Tab-separated table of C-alpha atoms and ligand atoms in Angstrom:
chain	number	residue	atom	x	y	z
R	84	MET	CA	114.408	-32.789	-17.776
R	85	LYS	CA	117.626	-31.961	-18.574
R	86	LEU	CA	117.531	-30.750	-22.127
R	87	SER	CA	113.629	-28.379	-21.253
R	88	ILE	CA	116.312	-26.870	-18.367
R	89	PHE	CA	119.211	-26.365	-20.509
R	90	ILE	CA	116.564	-24.890	-23.535
R	91	LEU	CA	115.136	-23.161	-21.084
R	92	PHE	CA	118.682	-21.610	-20.047
R	93	VAL	CA	119.234	-20.504	-24.099
R	94	ALA	CA	115.730	-18.396	-24.007
R	95	ILE	CA	116.876	-16.961	-21.249
R	96	ALA	CA	119.721	-16.214	-21.762
R	97	PHE	CA	119.004	-15.191	-26.074
R	98	GLY	CA	116.283	-13.054	-23.488
R	99	ALA	CA	118.807	-11.312	-21.415
R	100	CYS	CA	120.766	-9.684	-24.385
R	101	ASN	CA	118.758	-8.672	-26.491
R	102	GLN	CA	117.084	-6.989	-23.800
R	103	LYS	CA	120.213	-5.156	-23.701
R	104	ASN	CA	121.091	-3.509	-27.537
R	105	SER	CA	116.603	-3.916	-28.161
R	106	ASN	CA	115.170	-0.503	-29.446
R	107	LEU	CA	112.014	-1.600	-28.481
R	108	THR	CA	109.454	-0.084	-26.364
R	109	ILE	CA	107.643	-2.601	-25.152
R	110	LYS	CA	108.512	-5.090	-22.359
R	111	PRO	CA	108.410	-8.147	-22.154
R	112	GLU	CA	107.209	-8.003	-17.986
R	113	ALA	CA	104.118	-6.877	-19.963
R	114	PHE	CA	103.450	-9.622	-21.835
R	115	HIS	CA	104.492	-12.050	-18.796
R	116	GLN	CA	101.006	-13.460	-17.319
R	117	LEU	CA	99.563	-16.874	-16.538
R	118	ILE	CA	96.112	-17.990	-19.457
R	119	ASP	CA	94.587	-21.525	-19.051
R	120	GLY	CA	97.844	-22.127	-16.919
R	121	GLN	CA	99.804	-21.546	-19.603
R	122	GLN	CA	103.192	-19.105	-19.308
R	123	VAL	CA	103.213	-16.519	-21.559
R	124	ASP	CA	106.026	-14.087	-22.690
R	125	LEU	CA	106.988	-11.346	-25.192
R	126	PHE	CA	110.101	-12.933	-27.086
R	127	VAL	CA	112.594	-10.954	-29.378
R	128	LEU	CA	114.213	-12.002	-32.645
R	129	LYS	CA	117.064	-10.048	-34.333
R	130	ASN	CA	119.712	-9.657	-36.627
R	131	LYS	CA	122.650	-8.177	-37.752
R	132	ASN	CA	121.133	-5.114	-39.427
R	133	GLY	CA	118.674	-4.063	-36.294
R	134	ILE	CA	115.810	-5.245	-37.329
R	135	GLU	CA	114.012	-6.026	-34.734
R	136	ILE	CA	110.510	-8.173	-34.151
R	137	ALA	CA	108.484	-8.720	-31.160
R	138	VAL	CA	106.165	-12.009	-31.467
R	139	THR	CA	104.254	-13.265	-28.302
R	140	ASN	CA	103.595	-16.905	-27.740
R	141	TYR	CA	99.609	-15.815	-26.752
R	142	GLY	CA	98.340	-16.601	-30.170
R	143	GLY	CA	101.087	-16.098	-31.498
R	144	ARG	CA	101.351	-12.511	-32.637
R	145	VAL	CA	103.691	-10.157	-34.149
R	146	VAL	CA	104.043	-7.419	-31.481
R	147	SER	CA	106.061	-5.159	-33.020
R	148	LEU	CA	108.184	-4.977	-35.709
R	149	LEU	CA	111.651	-2.614	-36.374
R	150	VAL	CA	112.717	-1.478	-39.725
R	151	PRO	CA	114.636	1.146	-40.705
R	152	ASP	CA	113.385	3.774	-43.454
R	153	LYS	CA	116.130	5.262	-46.096
R	154	ASN	CA	118.079	7.583	-43.314
R	155	GLY	CA	118.106	4.091	-41.003
R	156	LYS	CA	116.166	6.254	-38.973
R	157	MET	CA	114.528	2.753	-37.012
R	158	GLU	CA	109.996	2.907	-36.756
R	159	ASP	CA	107.495	0.045	-35.222
R	160	VAL	CA	105.500	-0.689	-38.657
R	161	VAL	CA	102.805	-3.323	-37.261
R	162	LEU	CA	99.453	-2.896	-35.606
R	163	GLY	CA	99.578	-3.399	-31.498
R	164	TYR	CA	99.316	-2.768	-27.561
R	165	ASP	CA	102.164	-2.572	-24.988
R	166	SER	CA	100.857	-4.867	-22.697
R	167	LEU	CA	98.953	-8.473	-23.393
R	168	ASP	CA	95.976	-6.775	-21.352
R	169	GLY	CA	95.632	-4.546	-24.282
R	170	TYR	CA	95.177	-8.187	-26.311
R	171	LEU	CA	93.074	-9.116	-23.995
R	172	LYS	CA	90.874	-6.729	-23.603
R	173	ALA	CA	90.190	-4.727	-26.903
R	174	ASP	CA	87.697	-6.270	-29.186
R	175	GLU	CA	89.539	-8.294	-31.279
R	176	GLU	CA	91.052	-6.616	-34.452
R	177	TYR	CA	93.607	-9.527	-34.724
R	178	PHE	CA	97.207	-7.264	-34.820
R	179	GLY	CA	99.495	-9.357	-35.741
R	180	ALA	CA	97.755	-13.129	-34.625
R	181	SER	CA	98.733	-16.181	-35.767
R	182	ILE	CA	95.024	-16.978	-37.132
R	183	GLY	CA	93.511	-20.755	-38.156
R	184	ARG	CA	91.832	-22.872	-37.976
R	185	TYR	CA	90.888	-21.214	-41.312
R	186	GLY	CA	91.502	-17.878	-42.062
R	187	ASN	CA	88.559	-15.938	-43.532
R	188	ARG	CA	85.691	-16.901	-43.413
R	189	ILE	CA	83.535	-19.763	-43.577
R	190	ALA	CA	79.559	-18.530	-45.169
R	191	LYS	CA	76.917	-19.242	-42.534
R	192	GLY	CA	79.536	-21.078	-40.722
R	193	THR	CA	78.679	-24.647	-42.363
R	194	PHE	CA	80.705	-26.951	-45.016
R	195	LYS	CA	80.694	-30.566	-45.752
R	196	LEU	CA	83.324	-32.954	-45.811
R	197	ASP	CA	83.298	-36.740	-47.404
R	198	SER	CA	79.812	-35.881	-46.881
R	199	ILE	CA	79.719	-34.982	-43.322
R	200	GLU	CA	78.096	-31.417	-42.008
R	201	TYR	CA	80.523	-29.503	-40.064
R	202	LYS	CA	78.833	-26.732	-38.166
R	203	LEU	CA	80.734	-23.624	-37.023
R	204	ALA	CA	80.354	-20.715	-34.628
R	205	ILE	CA	78.930	-17.598	-36.528
R	206	ASN	CA	81.314	-14.490	-34.540
R	207	ASN	CA	81.795	-12.474	-38.133
R	208	THR	CA	77.328	-12.315	-38.891
R	209	PRO	CA	76.205	-14.330	-40.996
R	210	ASN	CA	79.625	-16.254	-41.247
R	211	SER	CA	82.624	-17.175	-39.455
R	212	LEU	CA	85.134	-15.596	-39.512
R	213	HIS	CA	89.463	-16.675	-38.941
R	214	GLY	CA	88.298	-19.816	-37.042
R	215	GLY	CA	85.898	-18.877	-34.856
R	216	VAL	CA	85.387	-17.769	-31.051
R	217	LYS	CA	88.660	-19.424	-29.343
R	218	GLY	CA	90.437	-19.589	-32.840
R	219	PHE	CA	95.041	-19.755	-33.097
R	220	CYS	CA	94.691	-16.336	-32.289
R	221	LYS	CA	93.601	-16.260	-28.510
R	222	LYS	CA	95.987	-19.758	-27.635
R	223	VAL	CA	98.906	-19.774	-25.671
R	224	TRP	CA	101.210	-21.805	-28.110
R	225	GLY	CA	104.155	-23.352	-26.553
R	226	VAL	CA	107.533	-21.488	-27.373
R	227	THR	CA	110.869	-22.363	-28.100
R	228	GLN	CA	113.440	-19.191	-28.963
R	229	LYS	CA	116.046	-21.289	-31.088
R	230	ALA	CA	118.161	-19.168	-32.227
R	231	GLU	CA	118.837	-15.072	-31.390
R	232	ASN	CA	116.444	-14.361	-35.626
R	233	GLU	CA	114.242	-17.716	-35.069
R	234	LEU	CA	111.156	-18.642	-32.307
R	235	GLU	CA	108.924	-21.648	-32.679
R	236	LEU	CA	105.455	-21.788	-32.171
R	237	VAL	CA	103.294	-25.962	-31.525
R	238	LEU	CA	100.233	-26.386	-30.890
R	239	VAL	CA	98.110	-29.276	-30.138
R	240	SER	CA	93.884	-28.657	-31.532
R	241	LEU	CA	92.113	-30.965	-30.164
R	242	ASP	CA	89.294	-33.448	-32.420
R	243	MET	CA	86.001	-30.563	-33.168
R	244	ASP	CA	88.206	-27.459	-31.872
R	245	GLU	CA	85.743	-24.724	-32.632
R	246	GLY	CA	83.581	-27.358	-34.623
R	247	TYR	CA	87.072	-28.522	-37.223
R	248	PRO	CA	87.522	-32.036	-37.419
R	249	GLY	CA	90.128	-34.064	-36.300
R	250	GLU	CA	93.594	-32.910	-33.781
R	251	LEU	CA	96.007	-31.060	-35.400
R	252	GLN	CA	99.454	-30.346	-34.220
R	253	VAL	CA	101.109	-27.688	-35.736
R	254	THR	CA	104.678	-26.193	-35.909
R	255	MET	CA	105.105	-22.079	-36.817
R	256	ASN	CA	108.558	-20.662	-37.285
R	257	TYR	CA	109.070	-17.531	-37.186
R	258	LYS	CA	112.322	-15.977	-38.614
R	259	LEU	CA	114.507	-12.765	-39.505
R	260	THR	CA	116.819	-13.260	-42.463
R	261	ASP	CA	120.451	-11.426	-42.329
R	262	ASN	CA	118.363	-10.497	-45.818
R	263	ASN	CA	115.735	-8.557	-43.703
R	264	GLU	CA	113.340	-11.744	-44.053
R	265	PHE	CA	110.813	-12.408	-41.987
R	266	VAL	CA	110.369	-15.712	-42.443
R	267	ILE	CA	106.326	-17.332	-41.090
R	268	THR	CA	106.722	-21.618	-41.879
R	269	TYR	CA	103.627	-23.455	-41.452
R	270	LYS	CA	103.461	-27.348	-40.674
R	271	ALA	CA	100.905	-29.444	-39.350
R	272	GLU	CA	99.173	-32.369	-39.593
R	273	SER	CA	95.703	-34.161	-38.316
R	274	SER	CA	94.079	-37.042	-37.351
R	275	LYS	CA	90.492	-37.459	-39.453
R	276	PRO	CA	89.635	-35.051	-42.028
R	277	THR	CA	89.793	-31.538	-41.937
R	278	VAL	CA	89.834	-28.208	-44.072
R	279	LEU	CA	93.342	-25.937	-42.693
R	280	ASN	CA	93.781	-22.416	-43.997
R	281	LEU	CA	96.812	-20.751	-42.074
R	282	THR	CA	97.646	-17.761	-42.106
R	283	ASN	CA	99.368	-14.786	-39.809
R	284	HIS	CA	97.239	-10.668	-39.491
R	285	SER	CA	100.005	-8.304	-39.507
R	286	TYR	CA	99.136	-5.085	-39.294
R	287	PHE	CA	101.999	-2.801	-41.213
R	288	ASN	CA	102.319	1.315	-41.554
R	289	LEU	CA	105.645	1.975	-43.190
R	290	HIS	CA	105.024	5.293	-41.889
R	291	GLY	CA	104.584	3.795	-38.933
R	292	ALA	CA	102.061	2.412	-36.733
R	293	GLY	CA	99.728	5.429	-36.022
R	294	ASN	CA	101.466	7.825	-37.685
R	295	GLY	CA	98.320	8.170	-40.085
R	296	ASP	CA	96.800	6.118	-42.696
R	297	VAL	CA	98.050	4.220	-45.465
R	298	MET	CA	96.169	6.065	-48.876
R	299	ASP	CA	99.405	7.094	-50.225
R	300	HIS	CA	101.390	3.762	-49.797
R	301	LEU	CA	102.191	2.190	-53.394
R	302	LEU	CA	100.980	-1.832	-53.547
R	303	GLN	CA	101.651	-3.989	-56.577
R	304	LEU	CA	99.860	-7.352	-56.976
R	305	ASN	CA	101.006	-10.330	-58.974
R	306	ALA	CA	97.898	-10.535	-60.057
R	307	ASP	CA	95.380	-10.818	-62.770
R	308	LYS	CA	92.383	-12.041	-61.183
R	309	TYR	CA	90.301	-11.597	-57.909
R	310	THR	CA	87.378	-13.433	-55.849
R	311	PRO	CA	84.842	-10.793	-56.217
R	312	VAL	CA	82.584	-11.038	-52.931
R	313	ASP	CA	78.398	-11.202	-52.455
R	314	SER	CA	77.363	-8.725	-49.404
R	315	THR	CA	79.233	-10.751	-46.331
R	316	LEU	CA	82.284	-10.856	-47.390
R	317	ILE	CA	81.976	-14.031	-49.571
R	318	PRO	CA	83.580	-15.308	-52.699
R	319	THR	CA	80.565	-15.725	-55.770
R	320	GLY	CA	82.550	-18.670	-57.067
R	321	ASN	CA	83.831	-16.021	-59.606
R	322	ILE	CA	87.277	-15.547	-60.521
R	323	ASP	CA	87.404	-12.410	-62.168
R	324	PRO	CA	90.187	-9.949	-64.241
R	325	ALA	CA	90.368	-7.214	-62.113
R	326	ALA	CA	91.958	-5.291	-65.396
R	327	GLY	CA	90.026	-1.438	-66.061
R	328	THR	CA	88.673	-2.409	-62.884
R	329	PRO	CA	89.758	-0.873	-59.758
R	330	PHE	CA	91.270	-4.192	-58.563
R	331	ASP	CA	93.893	-3.091	-60.998
R	332	PHE	CA	97.372	-3.515	-58.787
R	333	THR	CA	99.806	-5.038	-61.102
R	334	LYS	CA	101.797	-1.898	-61.558
R	335	PRO	CA	101.837	0.311	-58.739
R	336	VAL	CA	98.759	1.993	-57.190
R	337	ALA	CA	98.418	4.736	-54.427
R	338	ILE	CA	95.465	2.102	-52.669
R	339	GLY	CA	94.017	5.876	-51.713
R	340	ALA	CA	93.937	6.546	-56.250
R	341	ARG	CA	91.409	4.515	-56.465
R	342	ILE	CA	89.381	3.368	-53.180
R	343	LYS	CA	86.108	6.348	-53.773
R	344	ASP	CA	85.263	4.676	-56.817
R	345	GLN	CA	81.550	3.952	-57.622
R	346	ASN	CA	82.523	-0.240	-57.384
R	347	GLU	CA	79.980	-2.767	-55.869
R	348	GLN	CA	82.692	-4.390	-54.749
R	349	LEU	CA	83.828	-1.422	-53.074
R	350	ARG	CA	80.805	-0.784	-51.402
R	351	PHE	CA	80.856	-4.684	-50.656
R	352	GLY	CA	83.794	-4.560	-48.219
R	353	LEU	CA	83.957	-0.741	-47.384
R	354	GLY	CA	86.967	-0.722	-49.468
R	355	TYR	CA	89.551	-2.941	-50.597
R	356	ASP	CA	89.043	-6.647	-48.531
R	357	HIS	CA	89.545	-8.931	-51.085
R	358	ASN	CA	92.319	-12.258	-51.936
R	359	PHE	CA	93.564	-11.368	-54.862
R	360	VAL	CA	94.402	-15.282	-57.679
R	361	ILE	CA	98.465	-14.846	-56.748
R	362	ASN	CA	99.884	-15.490	-60.227
R	363	LYS	CA	102.258	-18.709	-60.883
R	364	ALA	CA	102.126	-21.637	-63.072
R	365	ASP	CA	102.859	-23.867	-60.307
R	366	GLU	CA	100.263	-23.568	-57.676
R	367	LYS	CA	102.555	-24.999	-54.408
R	368	ALA	CA	105.696	-22.059	-55.588
R	369	LEU	CA	107.206	-19.724	-54.137
R	370	ALA	CA	106.228	-16.705	-55.040
R	371	LEU	CA	106.079	-12.859	-55.179
R	372	ALA	CA	102.413	-11.772	-53.851
R	373	GLY	CA	103.043	-8.161	-53.835
R	374	SER	CA	104.941	-5.612	-52.772
R	375	VAL	CA	103.904	-1.961	-51.726
R	376	TYR	CA	106.452	1.065	-50.511
R	377	GLU	CA	106.022	3.616	-48.653
R	378	PRO	CA	108.141	7.300	-51.044
R	379	GLN	CA	108.214	8.988	-47.484
R	380	SER	CA	110.254	7.382	-45.499
R	381	GLY	CA	111.639	4.663	-49.161
R	382	ARG	CA	110.398	1.967	-46.496
R	383	TYR	CA	109.649	-1.681	-48.913
R	384	MET	CA	108.112	-4.135	-48.842
R	385	GLU	CA	107.265	-7.248	-50.419
R	386	VAL	CA	105.838	-10.475	-49.700
R	387	PHE	CA	106.441	-13.890	-51.367
R	388	THR	CA	103.785	-16.829	-50.042
R	389	THR	CA	103.958	-20.395	-51.401
R	390	GLU	CA	100.397	-20.148	-50.241
R	391	PRO	CA	97.002	-19.369	-53.885
R	392	GLY	CA	96.087	-16.550	-52.806
R	393	VAL	CA	96.485	-12.967	-51.409
R	394	GLN	CA	93.765	-11.365	-48.786
R	395	PHE	CA	94.217	-7.384	-49.213
R	396	TYR	CA	92.757	-5.236	-46.590
R	397	CYS	CA	93.119	-2.229	-45.602
R	398	GLY	CA	91.733	-1.345	-42.250
R	399	ASN	CA	88.742	-0.628	-43.192
R	400	PHE	CA	86.648	-0.921	-40.215
R	401	LEU	CA	89.991	0.625	-37.751
R	402	LYS	CA	87.646	3.152	-35.730
R	403	GLY	CA	90.346	3.863	-33.324
R	404	ILE	CA	89.235	2.680	-29.836
R	405	ASN	CA	91.379	1.098	-28.896
R	406	LEU	CA	94.086	3.098	-27.168
R	407	GLY	CA	98.062	1.479	-29.266
R	408	LYS	CA	101.236	1.258	-28.399
R	409	GLN	CA	103.053	4.405	-27.211
R	410	GLY	CA	99.204	5.309	-26.140
R	411	LYS	CA	98.158	5.857	-30.650
R	412	PRO	CA	94.716	5.285	-31.700
R	413	TYR	CA	94.363	3.342	-34.904
R	414	LYS	CA	92.086	4.888	-36.863
R	415	TYR	CA	90.061	4.193	-40.431
R	416	ARG	CA	92.593	2.779	-42.800
R	417	THR	CA	95.350	3.187	-40.851
R	418	ALA	CA	97.243	-0.194	-41.925
R	419	PHE	CA	96.634	-2.876	-44.274
R	420	CYS	CA	97.197	-6.065	-44.539
R	421	LEU	CA	98.556	-8.750	-47.226
R	422	GLU	CA	97.245	-12.268	-45.495
R	423	THR	CA	99.458	-15.374	-47.932
R	424	GLN	CA	95.729	-17.787	-48.089
R	425	HIS	CA	94.438	-20.079	-50.071
R	426	PHE	CA	90.811	-18.684	-50.290
R	427	PRO	CA	88.251	-17.426	-48.623
R	428	ASP	CA	84.853	-20.294	-47.671
R	429	SER	CA	86.809	-22.576	-50.034
R	430	PRO	CA	85.307	-25.793	-47.987
R	431	ASN	CA	81.891	-24.965	-49.751
R	432	HIS	CA	83.893	-24.152	-53.669
R	433	PRO	CA	85.073	-27.205	-55.310
R	434	ASP	CA	86.518	-25.233	-57.710
R	435	PHE	CA	88.842	-23.746	-55.962
R	436	PRO	CA	91.906	-24.844	-54.901
R	437	SER	CA	91.115	-27.502	-52.093
R	438	VAL	CA	92.341	-26.760	-48.650
R	439	VAL	CA	91.761	-30.742	-47.435
R	440	LEU	CA	93.928	-32.024	-45.594
R	441	ARG	CA	93.697	-35.460	-44.336
R	442	PRO	CA	95.889	-38.027	-42.034
R	443	GLY	CA	98.668	-38.168	-43.393
R	444	GLN	CA	99.068	-35.857	-45.800
R	445	ILE	CA	101.445	-32.815	-44.189
R	446	TYR	CA	100.178	-29.601	-44.826
R	447	ASN	CA	103.246	-26.905	-45.766
R	448	SER	CA	102.915	-23.302	-45.872
R	449	GLU	CA	105.364	-20.294	-46.156
R	450	CYS	CA	105.151	-16.761	-46.107
R	451	ILE	CA	107.563	-14.200	-46.030
R	452	TYR	CA	107.136	-10.798	-45.139
R	453	LYS	CA	110.781	-8.909	-47.237
R	454	PHE	CA	112.292	-4.991	-45.907
R	455	SER	CA	114.251	-3.125	-47.780
R	456	VAL	CA	114.288	0.694	-48.792
R	457	LYS	CA	114.779	2.187	-51.811
F	190	BGC	C1	89.116	-9.648	-43.434
F	190	BGC	C2	87.921	-8.694	-42.936
F	190	BGC	C3	87.550	-8.640	-40.967
F	190	BGC	C4	88.845	-8.235	-40.230
F	190	BGC	C5	88.912	-8.223	-39.322
F	190	BGC	C6	90.188	-9.282	-42.657
F	190	BGC	O1	90.714	-10.795	-43.328
F	190	BGC	O2	89.739	-9.416	-44.248
F	190	BGC	O3	87.003	-8.064	-42.952
F	190	BGC	O4	87.410	-7.019	-40.769
F	190	BGC	O5	90.185	-9.617	-40.784
F	190	BGC	O6	90.339	-7.970	-38.369
């Protein structure tokens, strides 16, 4: 009891001092609400360079991320809403969300594990997407602000939650370093054999959220190969070379340079919406997944991960209907996501790196978004 009062006091103290010297436009009060009897709030992480990240424990979502351009001008580079109501009312686009239990698609919402067939909700006809109807992005996470630059979020997902077996204990840590790295680490354990693929679904626009499209952003991916999909965005099972196709990002290329090419994969994805296989000798090593450079502002973002893949999605389904922060519409292709992950539909592809988690094993994953200017 005493410890919890102390933690609450520390959290309030951090919150209060965070608000004093903040460039954030969103108001923490707009996130203060009870959901399912649990308190939801907004928490702010800061580093010594003035970078700020606002996170809500509703869905463990990154709401705002302020980074400087080459002249030191701060801009919010992630899509999101000004208030919790925004997230509750809008069509789900997974802005900034923590995704679980399974990031990306599982074909027809079914998979077999140890000869048992499991059935998941079909929330992206004909497949299951991003954990189902009430995935981790819609749950209230327990939260502790551990320091001015660090937040710990915890979640217990009950056995058969959204159709997935095993009671799962998840700990997610968000840390903002003085090297301008946003470090996300995940740890999880399950009481029964299960499948797991956690990721973060932040949408970035390095001009600033709502400031035009991302077609001029230069993307480089550390990936010689990608996993082509069928028309429902489920991997065919092939792992194809990217060379000679619009999927070759081994050298920096504008996202928009080849997006209108006649290409079946681009047609299926309505643009880029594909998993890239990260080049690495050791599948579990922390490695560069890719980087994005926006020449006007000079903002540069690198992504590192322990995962074998990264989903590059460039907002092909954004329609600008829901108004985002500061009333700005987020239109078609005005953001990109680089979701570090195991490959889509892995439970149905024994040849893909395994997503099976068994009792006694510890799931570990790390993703780093690192910001600088050039
Ligand atoms: C998927 C897209 C999907 C989007 C939803 C991405 O991770 O790859 O197909 O539309 O999430 O926001």
